[in-house]
Coordinates of C-alpha atoms and ligand atoms in Angstrom, one line a residue:
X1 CA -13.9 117.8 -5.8
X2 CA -12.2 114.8 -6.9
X3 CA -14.4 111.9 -8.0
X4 CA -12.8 108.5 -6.4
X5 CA -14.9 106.4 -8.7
X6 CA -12.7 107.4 -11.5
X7 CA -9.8 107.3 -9.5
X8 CA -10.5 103.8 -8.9
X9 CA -11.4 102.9 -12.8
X10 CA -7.9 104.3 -13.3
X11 CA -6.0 102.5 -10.9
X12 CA -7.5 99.7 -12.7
X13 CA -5.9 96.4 -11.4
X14 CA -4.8 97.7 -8.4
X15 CA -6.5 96.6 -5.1
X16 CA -8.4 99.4 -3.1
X17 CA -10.5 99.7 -0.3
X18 CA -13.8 101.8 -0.4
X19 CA -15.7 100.4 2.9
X20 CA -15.9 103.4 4.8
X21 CA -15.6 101.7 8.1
X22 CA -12.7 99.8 6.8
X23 CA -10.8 103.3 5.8
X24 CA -11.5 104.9 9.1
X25 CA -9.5 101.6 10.3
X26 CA -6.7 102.0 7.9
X27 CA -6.7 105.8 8.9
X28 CA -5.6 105.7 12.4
X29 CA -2.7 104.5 14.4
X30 CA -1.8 104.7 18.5
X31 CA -2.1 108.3 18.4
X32 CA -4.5 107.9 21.5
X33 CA -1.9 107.3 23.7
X34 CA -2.1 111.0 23.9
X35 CA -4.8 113.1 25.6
X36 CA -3.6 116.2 23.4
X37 CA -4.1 114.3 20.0
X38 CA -7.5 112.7 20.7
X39 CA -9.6 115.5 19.8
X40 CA -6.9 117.0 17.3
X41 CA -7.1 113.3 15.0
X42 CA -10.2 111.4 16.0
X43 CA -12.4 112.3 12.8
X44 CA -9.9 112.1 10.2
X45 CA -10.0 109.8 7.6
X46 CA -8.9 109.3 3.8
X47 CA -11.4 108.9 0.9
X48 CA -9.7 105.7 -0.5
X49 CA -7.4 102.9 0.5
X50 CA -4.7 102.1 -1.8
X51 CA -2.3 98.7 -1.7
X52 CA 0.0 98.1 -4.2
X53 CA 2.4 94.7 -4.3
X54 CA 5.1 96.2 -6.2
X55 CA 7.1 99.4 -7.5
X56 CA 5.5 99.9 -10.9
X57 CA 2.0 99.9 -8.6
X58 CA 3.1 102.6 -6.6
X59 CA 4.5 104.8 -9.3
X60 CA 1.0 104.3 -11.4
X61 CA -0.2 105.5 -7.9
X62 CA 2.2 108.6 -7.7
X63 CA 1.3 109.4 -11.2
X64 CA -2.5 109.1 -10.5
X65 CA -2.4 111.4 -7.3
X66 CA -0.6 114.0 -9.4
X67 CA -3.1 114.0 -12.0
X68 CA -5.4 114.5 -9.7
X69 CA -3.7 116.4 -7.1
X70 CA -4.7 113.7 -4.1
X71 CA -3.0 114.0 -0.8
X72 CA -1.4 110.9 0.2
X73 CA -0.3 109.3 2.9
X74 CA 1.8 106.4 3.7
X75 CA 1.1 103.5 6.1
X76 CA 3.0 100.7 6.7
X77 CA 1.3 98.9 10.2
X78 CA -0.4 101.6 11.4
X79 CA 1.7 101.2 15.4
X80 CA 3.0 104.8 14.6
X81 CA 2.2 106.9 18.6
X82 CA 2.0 110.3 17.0
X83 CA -0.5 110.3 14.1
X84 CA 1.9 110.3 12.0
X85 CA -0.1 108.2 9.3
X86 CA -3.2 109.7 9.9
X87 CA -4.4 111.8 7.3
X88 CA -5.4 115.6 7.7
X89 CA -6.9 116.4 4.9
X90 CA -8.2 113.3 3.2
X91 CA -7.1 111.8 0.1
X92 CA -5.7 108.3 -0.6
X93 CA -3.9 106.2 2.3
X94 CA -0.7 104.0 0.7
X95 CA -1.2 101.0 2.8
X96 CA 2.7 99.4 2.4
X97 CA 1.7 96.2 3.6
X98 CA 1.8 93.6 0.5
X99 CA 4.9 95.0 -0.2
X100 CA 7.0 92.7 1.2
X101 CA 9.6 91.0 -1.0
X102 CA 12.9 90.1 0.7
X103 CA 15.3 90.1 -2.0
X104 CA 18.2 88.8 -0.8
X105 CA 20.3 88.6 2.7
X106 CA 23.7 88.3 2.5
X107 CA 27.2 89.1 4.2
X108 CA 25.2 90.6 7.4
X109 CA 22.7 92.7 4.8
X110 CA 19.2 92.3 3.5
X111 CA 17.8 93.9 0.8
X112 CA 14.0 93.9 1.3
X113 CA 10.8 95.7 0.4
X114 CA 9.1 98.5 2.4
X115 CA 6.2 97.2 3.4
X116 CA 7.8 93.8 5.3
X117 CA 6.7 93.0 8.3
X118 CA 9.9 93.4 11.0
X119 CA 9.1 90.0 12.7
X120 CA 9.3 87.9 9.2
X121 CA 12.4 89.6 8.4
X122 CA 14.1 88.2 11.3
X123 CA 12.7 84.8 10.8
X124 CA 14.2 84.9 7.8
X125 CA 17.8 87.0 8.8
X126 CA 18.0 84.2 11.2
X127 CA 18.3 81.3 9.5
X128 CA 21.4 82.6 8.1
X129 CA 22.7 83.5 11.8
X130 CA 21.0 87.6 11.5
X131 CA 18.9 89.5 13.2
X132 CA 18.6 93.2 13.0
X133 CA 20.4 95.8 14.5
X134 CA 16.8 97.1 16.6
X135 CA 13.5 96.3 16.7
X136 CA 10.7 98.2 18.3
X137 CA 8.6 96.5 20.8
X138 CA 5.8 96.1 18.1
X139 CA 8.3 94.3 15.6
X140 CA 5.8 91.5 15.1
X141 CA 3.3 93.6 13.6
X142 CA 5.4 96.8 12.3
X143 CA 7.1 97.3 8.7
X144 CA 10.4 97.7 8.2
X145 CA 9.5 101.1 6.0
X146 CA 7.2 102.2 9.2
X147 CA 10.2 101.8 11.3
X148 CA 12.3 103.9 9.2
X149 CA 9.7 107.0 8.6
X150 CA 8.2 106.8 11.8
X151 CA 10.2 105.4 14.7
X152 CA 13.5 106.0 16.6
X153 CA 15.0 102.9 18.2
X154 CA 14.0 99.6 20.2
X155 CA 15.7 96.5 21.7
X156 CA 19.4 96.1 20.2
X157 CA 19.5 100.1 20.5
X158 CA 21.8 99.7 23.9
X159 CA 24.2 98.1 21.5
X160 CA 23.7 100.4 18.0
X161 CA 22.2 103.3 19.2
X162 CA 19.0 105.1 16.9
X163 CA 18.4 104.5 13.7
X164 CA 19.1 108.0 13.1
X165 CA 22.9 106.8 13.3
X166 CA 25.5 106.5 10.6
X167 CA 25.5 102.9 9.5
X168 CA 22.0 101.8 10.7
X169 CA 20.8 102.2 6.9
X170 CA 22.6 101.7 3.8
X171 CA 20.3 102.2 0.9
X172 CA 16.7 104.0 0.1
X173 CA 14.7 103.9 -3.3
X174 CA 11.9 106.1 -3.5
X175 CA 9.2 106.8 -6.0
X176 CA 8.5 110.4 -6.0
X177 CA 5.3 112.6 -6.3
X178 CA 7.0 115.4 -9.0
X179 CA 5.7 116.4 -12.1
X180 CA 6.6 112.9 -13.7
X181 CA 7.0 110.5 -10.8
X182 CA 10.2 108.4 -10.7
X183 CA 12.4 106.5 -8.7
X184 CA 15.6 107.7 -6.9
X185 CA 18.2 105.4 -4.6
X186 CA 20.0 107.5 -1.6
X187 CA 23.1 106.1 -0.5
X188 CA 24.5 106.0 3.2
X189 CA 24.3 109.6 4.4
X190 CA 21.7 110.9 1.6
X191 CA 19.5 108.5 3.3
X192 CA 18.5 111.0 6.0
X193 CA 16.8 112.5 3.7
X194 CA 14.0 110.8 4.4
X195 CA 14.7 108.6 7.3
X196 CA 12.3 109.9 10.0
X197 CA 10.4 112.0 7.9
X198 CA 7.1 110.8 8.4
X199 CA 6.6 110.1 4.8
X200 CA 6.7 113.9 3.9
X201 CA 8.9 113.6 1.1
X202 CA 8.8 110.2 -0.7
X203 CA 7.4 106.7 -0.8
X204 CA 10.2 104.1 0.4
X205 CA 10.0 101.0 -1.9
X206 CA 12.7 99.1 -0.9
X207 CA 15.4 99.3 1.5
X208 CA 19.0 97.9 2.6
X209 CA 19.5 97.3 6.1
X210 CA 22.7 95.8 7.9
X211 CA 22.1 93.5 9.9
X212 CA 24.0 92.3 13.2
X213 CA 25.1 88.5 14.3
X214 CA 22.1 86.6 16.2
X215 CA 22.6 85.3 19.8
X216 CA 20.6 83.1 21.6
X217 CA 18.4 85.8 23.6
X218 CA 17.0 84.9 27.2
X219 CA 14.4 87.0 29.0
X220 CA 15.2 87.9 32.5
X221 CA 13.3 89.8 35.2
X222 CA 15.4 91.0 38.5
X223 CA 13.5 93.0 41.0
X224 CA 15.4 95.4 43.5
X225 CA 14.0 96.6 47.0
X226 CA 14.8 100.3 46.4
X227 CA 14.7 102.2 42.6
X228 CA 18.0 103.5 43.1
X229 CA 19.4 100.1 43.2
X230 CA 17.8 99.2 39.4
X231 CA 18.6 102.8 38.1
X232 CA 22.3 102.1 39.2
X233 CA 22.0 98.4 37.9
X234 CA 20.6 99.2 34.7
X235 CA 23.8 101.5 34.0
X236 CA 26.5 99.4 35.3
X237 CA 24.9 96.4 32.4
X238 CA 24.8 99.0 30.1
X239 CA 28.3 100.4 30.6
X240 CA 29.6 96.3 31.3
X241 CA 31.1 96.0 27.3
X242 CA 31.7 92.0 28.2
X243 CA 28.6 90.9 28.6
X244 CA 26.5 90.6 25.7
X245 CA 22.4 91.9 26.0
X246 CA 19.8 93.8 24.0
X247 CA 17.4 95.2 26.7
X248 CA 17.6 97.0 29.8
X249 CA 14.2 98.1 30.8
X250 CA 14.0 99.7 34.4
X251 CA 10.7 100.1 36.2
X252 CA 9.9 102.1 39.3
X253 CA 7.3 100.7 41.4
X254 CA 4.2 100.3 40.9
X255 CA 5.0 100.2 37.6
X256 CA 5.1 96.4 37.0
X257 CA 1.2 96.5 38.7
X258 CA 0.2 96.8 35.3
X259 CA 1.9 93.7 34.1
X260 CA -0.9 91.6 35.1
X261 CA 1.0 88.6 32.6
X262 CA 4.0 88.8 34.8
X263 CA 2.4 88.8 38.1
X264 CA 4.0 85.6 39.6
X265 CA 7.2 87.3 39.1
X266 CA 6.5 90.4 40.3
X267 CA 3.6 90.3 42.9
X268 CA 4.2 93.3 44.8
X269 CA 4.6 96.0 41.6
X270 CA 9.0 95.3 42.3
X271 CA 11.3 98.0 41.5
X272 CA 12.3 95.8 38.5
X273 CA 14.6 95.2 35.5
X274 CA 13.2 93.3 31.9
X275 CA 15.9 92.2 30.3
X276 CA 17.3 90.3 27.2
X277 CA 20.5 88.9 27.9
X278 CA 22.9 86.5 25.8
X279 CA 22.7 83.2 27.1
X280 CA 26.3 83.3 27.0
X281 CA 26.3 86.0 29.6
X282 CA 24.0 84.5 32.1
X283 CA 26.4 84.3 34.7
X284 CA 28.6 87.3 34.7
X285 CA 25.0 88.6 34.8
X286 CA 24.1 86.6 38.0
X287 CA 27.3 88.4 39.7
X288 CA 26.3 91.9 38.7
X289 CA 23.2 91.2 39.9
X290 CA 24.3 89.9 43.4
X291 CA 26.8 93.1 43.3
X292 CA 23.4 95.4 43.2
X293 CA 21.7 93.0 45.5
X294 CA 18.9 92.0 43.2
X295 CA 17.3 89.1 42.6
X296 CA 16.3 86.8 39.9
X297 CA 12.6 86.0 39.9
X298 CA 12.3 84.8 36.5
X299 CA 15.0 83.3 33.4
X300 CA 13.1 81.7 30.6
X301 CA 13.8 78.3 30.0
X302 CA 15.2 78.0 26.2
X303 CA 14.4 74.5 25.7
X304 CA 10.8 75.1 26.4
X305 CA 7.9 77.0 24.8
X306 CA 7.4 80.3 26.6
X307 CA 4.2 82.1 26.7
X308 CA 5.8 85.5 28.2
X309 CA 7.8 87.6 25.8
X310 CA 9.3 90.3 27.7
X311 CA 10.1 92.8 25.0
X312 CA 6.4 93.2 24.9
X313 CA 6.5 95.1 28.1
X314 CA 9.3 97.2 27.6
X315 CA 9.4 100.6 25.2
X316 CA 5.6 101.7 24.8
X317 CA 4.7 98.9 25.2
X318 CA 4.6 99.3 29.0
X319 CA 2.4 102.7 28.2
X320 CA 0.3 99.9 26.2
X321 CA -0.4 97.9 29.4
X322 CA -0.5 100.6 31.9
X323 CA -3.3 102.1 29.9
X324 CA -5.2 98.8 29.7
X325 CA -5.5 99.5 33.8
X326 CA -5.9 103.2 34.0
X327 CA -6.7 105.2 30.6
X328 CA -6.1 108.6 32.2
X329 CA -2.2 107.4 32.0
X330 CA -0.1 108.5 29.2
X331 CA 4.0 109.3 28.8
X332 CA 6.5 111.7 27.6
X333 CA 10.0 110.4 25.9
X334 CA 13.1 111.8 27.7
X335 CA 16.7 111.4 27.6
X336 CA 17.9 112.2 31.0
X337 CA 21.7 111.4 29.8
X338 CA 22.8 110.7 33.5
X339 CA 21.0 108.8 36.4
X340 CA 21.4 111.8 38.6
X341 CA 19.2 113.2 36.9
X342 CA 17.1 110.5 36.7
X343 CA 17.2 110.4 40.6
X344 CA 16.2 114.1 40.8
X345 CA 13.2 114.0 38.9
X346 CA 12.2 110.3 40.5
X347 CA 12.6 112.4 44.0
X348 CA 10.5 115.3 42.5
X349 CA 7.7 114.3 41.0
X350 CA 6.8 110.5 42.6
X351 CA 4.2 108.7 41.2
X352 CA 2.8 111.4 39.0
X353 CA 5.5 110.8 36.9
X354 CA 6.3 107.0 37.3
X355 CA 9.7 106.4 35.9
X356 CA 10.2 103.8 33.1
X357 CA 13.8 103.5 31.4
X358 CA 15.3 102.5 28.7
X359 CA 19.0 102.5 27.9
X360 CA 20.8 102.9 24.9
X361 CA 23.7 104.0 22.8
X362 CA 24.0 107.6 22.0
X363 CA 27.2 109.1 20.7
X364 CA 29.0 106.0 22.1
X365 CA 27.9 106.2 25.5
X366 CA 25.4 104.2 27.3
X367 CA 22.2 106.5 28.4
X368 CA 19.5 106.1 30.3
X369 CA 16.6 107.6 28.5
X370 CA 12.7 108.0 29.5
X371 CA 9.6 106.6 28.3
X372 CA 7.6 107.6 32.0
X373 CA 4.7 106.9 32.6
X374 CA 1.9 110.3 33.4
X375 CA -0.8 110.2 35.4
X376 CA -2.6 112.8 33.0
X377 CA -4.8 115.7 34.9
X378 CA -4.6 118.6 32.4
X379 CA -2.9 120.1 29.1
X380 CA -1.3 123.0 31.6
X381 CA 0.2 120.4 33.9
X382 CA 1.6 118.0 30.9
X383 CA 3.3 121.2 30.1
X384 CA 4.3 122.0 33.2
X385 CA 5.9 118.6 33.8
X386 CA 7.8 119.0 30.3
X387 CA 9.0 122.3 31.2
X388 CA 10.8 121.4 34.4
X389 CA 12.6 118.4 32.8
X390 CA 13.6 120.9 30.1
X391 CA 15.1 123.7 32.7
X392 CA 16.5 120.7 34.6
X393 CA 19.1 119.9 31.6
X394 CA 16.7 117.2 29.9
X395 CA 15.4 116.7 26.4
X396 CA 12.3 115.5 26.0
X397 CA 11.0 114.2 22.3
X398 CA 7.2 115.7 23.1
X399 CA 5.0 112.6 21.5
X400 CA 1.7 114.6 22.0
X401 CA 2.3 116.4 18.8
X402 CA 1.8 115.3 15.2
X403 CA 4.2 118.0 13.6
X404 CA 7.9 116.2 13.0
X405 CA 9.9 118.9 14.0
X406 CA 7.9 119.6 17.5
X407 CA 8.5 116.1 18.3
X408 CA 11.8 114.5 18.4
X409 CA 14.2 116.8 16.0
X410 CA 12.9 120.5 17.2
X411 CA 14.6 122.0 14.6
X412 CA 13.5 122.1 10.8
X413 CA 15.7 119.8 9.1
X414 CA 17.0 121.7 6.1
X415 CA 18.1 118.5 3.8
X416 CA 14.7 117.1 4.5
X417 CA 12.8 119.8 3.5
X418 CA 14.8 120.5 0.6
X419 CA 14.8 117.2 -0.4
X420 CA 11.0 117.8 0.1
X421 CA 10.7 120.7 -2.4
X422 CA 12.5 118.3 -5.2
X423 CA 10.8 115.7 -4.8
X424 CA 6.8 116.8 -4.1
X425 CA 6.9 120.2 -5.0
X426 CA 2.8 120.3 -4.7
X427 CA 2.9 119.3 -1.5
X428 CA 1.0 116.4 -1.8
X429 CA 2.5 113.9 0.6
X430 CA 1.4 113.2 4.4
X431 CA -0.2 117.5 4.1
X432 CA 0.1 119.1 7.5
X433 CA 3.5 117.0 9.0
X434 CA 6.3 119.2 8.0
X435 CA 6.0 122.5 9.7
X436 CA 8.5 123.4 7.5
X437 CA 6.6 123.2 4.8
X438 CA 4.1 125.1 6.0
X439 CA 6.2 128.2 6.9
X440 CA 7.9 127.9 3.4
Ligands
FAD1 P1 3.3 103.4 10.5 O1 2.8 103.8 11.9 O2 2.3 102.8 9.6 O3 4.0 104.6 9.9 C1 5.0 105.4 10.6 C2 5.4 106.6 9.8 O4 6.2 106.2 8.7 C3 4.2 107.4 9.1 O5 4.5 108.7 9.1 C4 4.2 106.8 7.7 O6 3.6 107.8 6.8 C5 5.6 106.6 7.4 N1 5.8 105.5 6.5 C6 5.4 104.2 6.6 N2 5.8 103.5 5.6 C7 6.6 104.3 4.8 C8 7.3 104.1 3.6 N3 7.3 102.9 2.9 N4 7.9 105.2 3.0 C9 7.9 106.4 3.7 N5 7.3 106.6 4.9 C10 6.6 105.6 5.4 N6 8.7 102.9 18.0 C11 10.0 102.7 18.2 O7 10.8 103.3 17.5 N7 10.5 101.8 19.1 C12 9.7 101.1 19.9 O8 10.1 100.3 20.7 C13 8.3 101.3 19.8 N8 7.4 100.7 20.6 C14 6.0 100.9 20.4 C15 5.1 100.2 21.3 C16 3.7 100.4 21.1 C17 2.8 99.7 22.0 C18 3.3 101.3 20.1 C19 1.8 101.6 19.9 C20 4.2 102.0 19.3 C21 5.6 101.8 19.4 N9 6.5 102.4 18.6 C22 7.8 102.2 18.8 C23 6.0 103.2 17.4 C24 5.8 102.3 16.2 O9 5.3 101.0 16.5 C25 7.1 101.9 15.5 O10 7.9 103.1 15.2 C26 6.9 101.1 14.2 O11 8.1 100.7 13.7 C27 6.1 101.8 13.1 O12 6.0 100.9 12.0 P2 4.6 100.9 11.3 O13 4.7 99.9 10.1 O14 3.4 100.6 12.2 O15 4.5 102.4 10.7

């Protein structure tokens, strides 16, 4: 039995949270999204809150847990839609969030700590003409560190793909949990190590992220009588290199009924496209538009303050809002690769499975790939649903699992697992994630 009241004493200036109402808080994330996780994670919860402000906090941290043996698991925000910071066997949460030092931007780079929120990043990127690459929908909350261990991709990914990709991170330092902790930097590729690994295998301090040049981003909304029309749409703009964007969202009606904000725009639950477009490619927009026969219902107005921000309707975040209306609703993650195949499953399965799109890069083409929408009735059926996209040529990222390789990856990734064994050889980091682990 480990006694936290010494493990507090020890982490002596460090600030912790005891409040147990306040660590069941700090112990969940959007893992409800899922029907199959509710009854899975609902009642788990750490023993103490932990939240260092620098490096040499979080290796006094490492060193304490492996003392004591403590499981521990990393959060940054807490947005994560798997569970994937919610702890199974108690222990000490690592909330990253006063870590969050940028130490420099330069030549289309920054340098920054883990724990940074993604939306004060950019406020700073951008005065220097920045932004980065991809941002998930929940960029104004989520750290940059969260992004990396626990998500995929976002709004710029139709332009650099995931963030899985070569390129899309050039530097890592992590404090590990071995015997005596320490700190290690990964370069390019050996960053993989531990990018999307849940935090399974070390604590990301500090990162260096390119960065790509800012535009001048305008929301847009085009609505189309008939789906096929916006699925066809949203892959000619995706495939049209000329003009500049870094959004297409595609709704099948009634979809956009659950965007109560956006109502005046789209009164009738419109077939419908959110985008975010260049300004500078406004009007070759407007002719691709006309070529599709769509129509503009709403542009934002630059020069005025806008209350709607259309990113936060697209990715889950359209899973957030649908299940604002109807809670039985949840989603599955898909990449069709073609719109044929998006059109087959549309046909198939109608508004059970309500089709919500996003494209983006992947292996240098332009994809459409799923975030749909469920109308949940049992465990069986979910399955059932999954199965057929799978025989039908699809791949589908299952998010109602909290194990990393039964989500996205499928397979066991060998370098993260043996970078895993080197650096927490007792297994004390995010217990229960890595199947891998388990089997080993
Ligand atoms: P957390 O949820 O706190 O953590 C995520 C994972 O990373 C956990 O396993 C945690 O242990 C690990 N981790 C956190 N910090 C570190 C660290 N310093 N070192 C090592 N591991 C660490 N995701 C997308 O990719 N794209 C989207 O567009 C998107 N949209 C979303 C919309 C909604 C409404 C919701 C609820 C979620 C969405 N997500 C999306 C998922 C999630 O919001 C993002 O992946 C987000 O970037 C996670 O950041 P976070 O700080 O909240 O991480």
């Amino acid at each position: 039995m480990i006694d936290y009241y010494t493990i507090i004493e020890e982490l002596k200036n460090i600030k912790t949270i005891e409040n147990v109402e306040e660590i069941k808080k700090l112990s969940q994330d959007y893992y409800y999204f899922s029907p199959i996780l509710i009854p899975i994670l609902q009642n788990k919860q750490a023993d103490l809150v932990v939240i260092p402000t620098n490096e040499e906090e979080v290796l006094k941290i490492a060193q304490i847990c492996i003392k004591y043996k403590i499981p521990l698991t990393i959060r940054g925000a807490g947005t994560g839609n798997y569970g994937q910071c919610i702890p199974l066997n108690g222990g000490i949460v690592l909330d990253m969030t006063e870590m969050k030092k940028i130490h420099w931007i330069k030549s289309g780079v920054a340098c920054v700590d883990a724990g940074i929120k993604i939306s004060l990043l950019e406020r700073e990127t951008k005065k220097q003409g920045w932004e980065l690459r991809m941002i998930p929908s929940t960029y104004k909350i989520a750290t940059l560190g969260g992004f990396i261990g626990g998500g995929s991709g976002g709004i710029g990914s139709i332009n650099y793909g995931q963030l899985r990709d070569r390129g899309n991170l050039n530097k890592v330092r992590v404090v590990t949990l071995e015997k005596e902790p320490r700190i290690i930097e990964l370069f390019g590729d050996e960053t993989q190590q531990v990018n999307h690994a849940y935090g399974t295998n070390g604590i990301i301090t500090q990162l260096e992220i390119p960065l790509a040049p800012a535009y001048n981003w305008v929301d847009v909304i085009v609505t189309f009588d008939n789906f096929i029309s916006a699925l066809k749409f949203g892959q000619a703009l995706a495939d049209s290199d000329g003009i500049t964007k870094k959004l297409i969202s595609i709704h099948a009606q009634p979809i956009a009924n659950y965007f109560i904000a956006l109502k005046s725009y789209l009164p009738n639950g419109e077939n419908c496209a959110l985008l975010s477009m260049a300004e500078i490619s406004l009007y070759p927009l407007q002719e691709l538009v006309k070529e599709y026969q769509g129509k503009i219902t709403y542009q934002q107005d630059l020069s005025k303050n806008s209350n709607i921000n259309l990113i936060e309707f697209t990715w889950n975040h359209t899973t957030f809002h649908a299940r604002n209306i109807d809670s039985n609703i949840t989603y599955l993650q898909t990449f069709f690769f073609t719109i044929d195949k998006v059109e087959k499953m549309y046909n198939y399965f109608g508004d059970e499975v309500m089709i919500h799109l996003e494209f983006l890069r992947v292996g240098g083409k332009a994809i459409p790939a799923g975030l749909q929408l469920v109308k949940f009735t049992t465990e069986k059926r979910l399955n059932e649903i999954i199965k057929y996209h799978e025989e039908n040529g699809m791949f589908i990222a299952n998010p109602h699992t909290y194990i990393l390789e039964d989500g996205g990856r499928k397979n066991i990734d060998i370098e993260q697992l043996n970078f895993k064994k080197k650096v927490d050889p007792y297994g004390l980091m995010n217990q229960g994630k890595m199947k891998a682990w388990k089997n080993n």
